[in-house]
Amino acid sequence: MSLNNLKPKEGSTHRKKRLGTGQGSGHGQTSTRGQKGQNSTSGGSKPDGFEGGQMPLLRRIPKSGFNNAKFRTEYQCVNLDSIEKNFSEGDQIDFKSLKNKKLIKKNMPIKILANGEIKKAFTIKADAFSKSAKEKIEKAGGKVILEEKSPLLPFEKGGK
């Protein structure tokens, strides 16, 4: 037995019901929706949470808590092992060089994380570093330059 020979057990699957395919099919004309009534035509369904006009539960219960997601800083993370693999000793690493090597995709702030080992000395410019990443870079003889919080580059259309 192999994956290309697998078939569902006989009687376990059903043929798709083809609606509106003429009276002879048994599913023509009203397409199994009945004669009249709210759900017989398109747009007849009620929204989720609708309780027949009564004030819905979601609106009866007060809001609580706080969410700051709109103003959260989201970083693109780059690990030290990928920097070690893609750059040579003494390289200056910044937004443009990371984008050219396709290690980052979007115009978002960059955070360097400490996954992997680093033996080459680099000068790395980024918006944030993890503590352990900073230690590893400096231990290898590299420099850490923290970018000032400046307005980000304009976002590219299409989210690329």
mmCIF file of C-alpha atoms in Angstrom:
data_model
loop_
_atom_site.group_PDB
_atom_site.id
_atom_site.type_symbol
_atom_site.label_atom_id
_atom_site.label_comp_id
_atom_site.label_asym_id
_atom_site.label_seq_id
_atom_site.Cartn_x
_atom_site.Cartn_y
_atom_site.Cartn_z
ATOM 1 C CA MET A 1 0.000 0.000 0.000
ATOM 2 C CA SER A 2 1.245 3.488 -0.847
ATOM 3 C CA LEU A 3 -0.145 7.021 -0.760
ATOM 4 C CA ASN A 4 -1.099 7.035 -4.445
ATOM 5 C CA ASN A 5 -3.289 3.937 -3.982
ATOM 6 C CA LEU A 6 -5.327 5.197 -1.012
ATOM 7 C CA LYS A 7 -9.079 5.476 -1.545
ATOM 8 C CA PRO A 8 -11.879 6.303 0.896
ATOM 9 C CA LYS A 9 -13.939 3.367 2.146
ATOM 10 C CA GLU A 10 -16.932 2.542 -0.028
ATOM 11 C CA GLY A 11 -20.039 4.445 1.079
ATOM 12 C CA SER A 12 -18.095 6.885 3.258
ATOM 13 C CA THR A 13 -18.175 9.746 0.737
ATOM 14 C CA HIS A 14 -21.105 11.555 -0.841
ATOM 15 C CA ARG A 15 -21.453 13.117 -4.260
ATOM 16 C CA LYS A 16 -21.714 16.910 -4.169
ATOM 17 C CA LYS A 17 -25.309 18.195 -4.371
ATOM 18 C CA ARG A 18 -25.486 20.258 -7.596
ATOM 19 C CA LEU A 19 -28.143 22.902 -7.133
ATOM 20 C CA GLY A 20 -30.153 24.762 -9.751
ATOM 21 C CA THR A 21 -29.420 22.214 -12.477
ATOM 22 C CA GLY A 22 -32.936 21.771 -13.859
ATOM 23 C CA GLN A 23 -36.088 20.102 -12.593
ATOM 24 C CA GLY A 24 -35.019 16.582 -13.552
ATOM 25 C CA SER A 25 -32.159 16.649 -11.060
ATOM 26 C CA GLY A 26 -34.503 17.111 -8.120
ATOM 27 C CA HIS A 27 -32.509 20.184 -7.062
ATOM 28 C CA GLY A 28 -33.675 22.659 -9.694
ATOM 29 C CA GLN A 29 -35.980 25.688 -9.432
ATOM 30 C CA THR A 30 -35.799 26.558 -5.696
ATOM 31 C CA SER A 31 -32.474 24.744 -5.166
ATOM 32 C CA THR A 32 -33.568 23.032 -1.910
ATOM 33 C CA ARG A 33 -34.429 26.384 -0.254
ATOM 34 C CA GLY A 34 -38.208 25.895 -0.172
ATOM 35 C CA GLN A 35 -40.856 28.255 -1.573
ATOM 36 C CA LYS A 36 -40.896 31.513 0.380
ATOM 37 C CA GLY A 37 -39.488 32.934 3.574
ATOM 38 C CA GLN A 38 -36.461 34.891 4.707
ATOM 39 C CA ASN A 39 -33.797 32.369 3.752
ATOM 40 C CA SER A 40 -35.184 31.536 0.306
ATOM 41 C CA THR A 41 -33.417 34.429 -1.459
ATOM 42 C CA SER A 42 -29.884 35.743 -1.391
ATOM 43 C CA GLY A 43 -29.021 38.020 1.519
ATOM 44 C CA GLY A 44 -31.657 36.360 3.665
ATOM 45 C CA SER A 45 -29.358 35.224 6.441
ATOM 46 C CA LYS A 46 -29.116 37.014 9.792
ATOM 47 C CA PRO A 47 -25.811 38.295 11.184
ATOM 48 C CA ASP A 48 -23.903 36.262 13.788
ATOM 49 C CA GLY A 49 -25.055 37.042 17.300
ATOM 50 C CA PHE A 50 -28.490 38.257 16.147
ATOM 51 C CA GLU A 51 -31.086 37.504 18.819
ATOM 52 C CA GLY A 52 -34.324 38.428 17.050
ATOM 53 C CA GLY A 53 -34.084 42.132 17.784
ATOM 54 C CA GLN A 54 -33.316 41.700 21.471
ATOM 55 C CA MET A 55 -30.109 43.498 22.523
ATOM 56 C CA PRO A 56 -27.400 40.890 21.811
ATOM 57 C CA LEU A 57 -25.265 39.487 24.617
ATOM 58 C CA LEU A 58 -22.091 40.991 23.154
ATOM 59 C CA ARG A 59 -23.606 44.469 23.406
ATOM 60 C CA ARG A 60 -25.223 43.928 26.827
ATOM 61 C CA ILE A 61 -21.940 43.105 28.558
ATOM 62 C CA PRO A 62 -19.645 46.103 29.204
ATOM 63 C CA LYS A 63 -16.228 46.394 27.607
ATOM 64 C CA SER A 64 -13.242 45.931 29.884
ATOM 65 C CA GLY A 65 -9.472 45.990 29.709
ATOM 66 C CA PHE A 66 -7.048 47.787 27.467
ATOM 67 C CA ASN A 67 -5.369 46.849 24.218
ATOM 68 C CA ASN A 68 -2.391 48.762 22.880
ATOM 69 C CA ALA A 69 -1.883 46.592 19.775
ATOM 70 C CA LYS A 70 -2.334 49.532 17.405
ATOM 71 C CA PHE A 71 0.805 51.228 18.755
ATOM 72 C CA ARG A 72 2.926 48.126 19.383
ATOM 73 C CA THR A 73 6.359 48.047 17.723
ATOM 74 C CA GLU A 74 6.623 44.932 15.607
ATOM 75 C CA TYR A 75 10.118 43.782 14.698
ATOM 76 C CA GLN A 76 11.549 41.618 11.950
ATOM 77 C CA CYS A 77 13.865 39.196 13.697
ATOM 78 C CA VAL A 78 17.239 38.171 12.289
ATOM 79 C CA ASN A 79 19.320 35.504 14.022
ATOM 80 C CA LEU A 80 23.095 35.581 14.388
ATOM 81 C CA ASP A 81 23.548 32.258 12.592
ATOM 82 C CA SER A 82 21.989 33.655 9.389
ATOM 83 C CA ILE A 83 24.217 36.759 9.625
ATOM 84 C CA GLU A 84 27.283 34.518 10.111
ATOM 85 C CA LYS A 85 26.297 32.447 7.069
ATOM 86 C CA ASN A 86 25.545 35.330 4.677
ATOM 87 C CA PHE A 87 28.207 37.933 5.482
ATOM 88 C CA SER A 88 32.005 37.930 5.569
ATOM 89 C CA GLU A 89 34.354 39.235 8.287
ATOM 90 C CA GLY A 90 34.301 42.992 8.856
ATOM 91 C CA ASP A 91 31.102 43.663 6.900
ATOM 92 C CA GLN A 92 28.872 46.573 7.887
ATOM 93 C CA ILE A 93 25.394 45.147 8.382
ATOM 94 C CA ASP A 94 22.359 47.419 8.178
ATOM 95 C CA PHE A 95 18.838 47.502 6.762
ATOM 96 C CA LYS A 96 19.958 47.690 3.104
ATOM 97 C CA SER A 97 22.506 44.872 3.314
ATOM 98 C CA LEU A 98 20.017 42.583 5.086
ATOM 99 C CA LYS A 99 17.375 43.371 2.458
ATOM 100 C CA ASN A 100 19.843 42.695 -0.398
ATOM 101 C CA LYS A 101 20.647 39.269 1.099
ATOM 102 C CA LYS A 102 16.864 38.658 1.475
ATOM 103 C CA LEU A 103 17.117 38.107 5.233
ATOM 104 C CA ILE A 104 14.314 40.634 5.754
ATOM 105 C CA LYS A 105 11.319 41.414 3.579
ATOM 106 C CA LYS A 106 9.368 44.358 4.935
ATOM 107 C CA ASN A 107 10.185 47.927 5.872
ATOM 108 C CA MET A 108 9.851 47.279 9.579
ATOM 109 C CA PRO A 109 12.323 47.753 12.445
ATOM 110 C CA ILE A 110 14.952 45.025 12.825
ATOM 111 C CA LYS A 111 15.777 43.070 15.966
ATOM 112 C CA ILE A 112 18.888 40.892 16.173
ATOM 113 C CA LEU A 113 18.434 37.660 18.148
ATOM 114 C CA ALA A 114 21.157 35.385 19.536
ATOM 115 C CA ASN A 115 20.240 32.066 17.927
ATOM 116 C CA GLY A 116 23.451 30.383 16.737
ATOM 117 C CA GLU A 117 27.135 31.108 17.248
ATOM 118 C CA ILE A 118 29.143 33.978 15.781
ATOM 119 C CA LYS A 119 32.912 33.928 15.191
ATOM 120 C CA LYS A 120 33.360 36.798 12.708
ATOM 121 C CA ALA A 121 33.553 40.455 13.723
ATOM 122 C CA PHE A 122 30.745 42.578 12.274
ATOM 123 C CA THR A 123 29.473 46.113 12.702
ATOM 124 C CA ILE A 124 25.725 45.695 13.043
ATOM 125 C CA LYS A 125 23.231 48.553 12.879
ATOM 126 C CA ALA A 126 19.713 47.624 14.049
ATOM 127 C CA ASP A 127 16.711 48.971 15.937
ATOM 128 C CA ALA A 128 16.960 46.429 18.768
ATOM 129 C CA PHE A 129 19.226 43.649 20.053
ATOM 130 C CA SER A 130 18.576 40.905 22.562
ATOM 131 C CA LYS A 131 20.984 41.018 25.541
ATOM 132 C CA SER A 132 22.621 37.728 24.600
ATOM 133 C CA ALA A 133 22.991 38.782 20.939
ATOM 134 C CA LYS A 134 24.729 41.994 22.003
ATOM 135 C CA GLU A 135 27.115 40.016 24.234
ATOM 136 C CA LYS A 136 27.934 37.478 21.506
ATOM 137 C CA ILE A 137 28.639 40.183 18.886
ATOM 138 C CA GLU A 138 30.931 42.123 21.222
ATOM 139 C CA LYS A 139 32.660 38.909 22.381
ATOM 140 C CA ALA A 140 33.482 38.094 18.730
ATOM 141 C CA GLY A 141 35.063 41.562 18.353
ATOM 142 C CA GLY A 142 32.153 43.218 16.573
ATOM 143 C CA LYS A 143 30.340 46.506 17.151
ATOM 144 C CA VAL A 144 26.698 47.085 18.024
ATOM 145 C CA ILE A 145 25.098 50.317 16.798
ATOM 146 C CA LEU A 146 21.577 51.026 18.008
ATOM 147 C CA GLU A 147 19.546 52.917 15.401
ATOM 148 C CA GLU A 148 17.818 55.989 16.759
ATOM 149 C CA LYS A 149 14.041 55.847 16.771
ATOM 150 C CA SER A 150 13.519 57.648 13.505
ATOM 151 C CA PRO A 151 10.460 57.508 11.270
ATOM 152 C CA LEU A 152 10.505 54.276 9.302
ATOM 153 C CA LEU A 153 11.027 54.091 5.596
ATOM 154 C CA PRO A 154 7.748 54.451 3.697
ATOM 155 C CA PHE A 155 5.950 51.141 3.313
ATOM 156 C CA GLU A 156 6.142 49.597 -0.131
ATOM 157 C CA LYS A 157 2.834 48.993 -1.866
ATOM 158 C CA GLY A 158 1.653 45.404 -1.819
ATOM 159 C CA GLY A 159 3.352 44.707 1.520
ATOM 160 C CA LYS A 160 6.569 43.463 -0.066
#
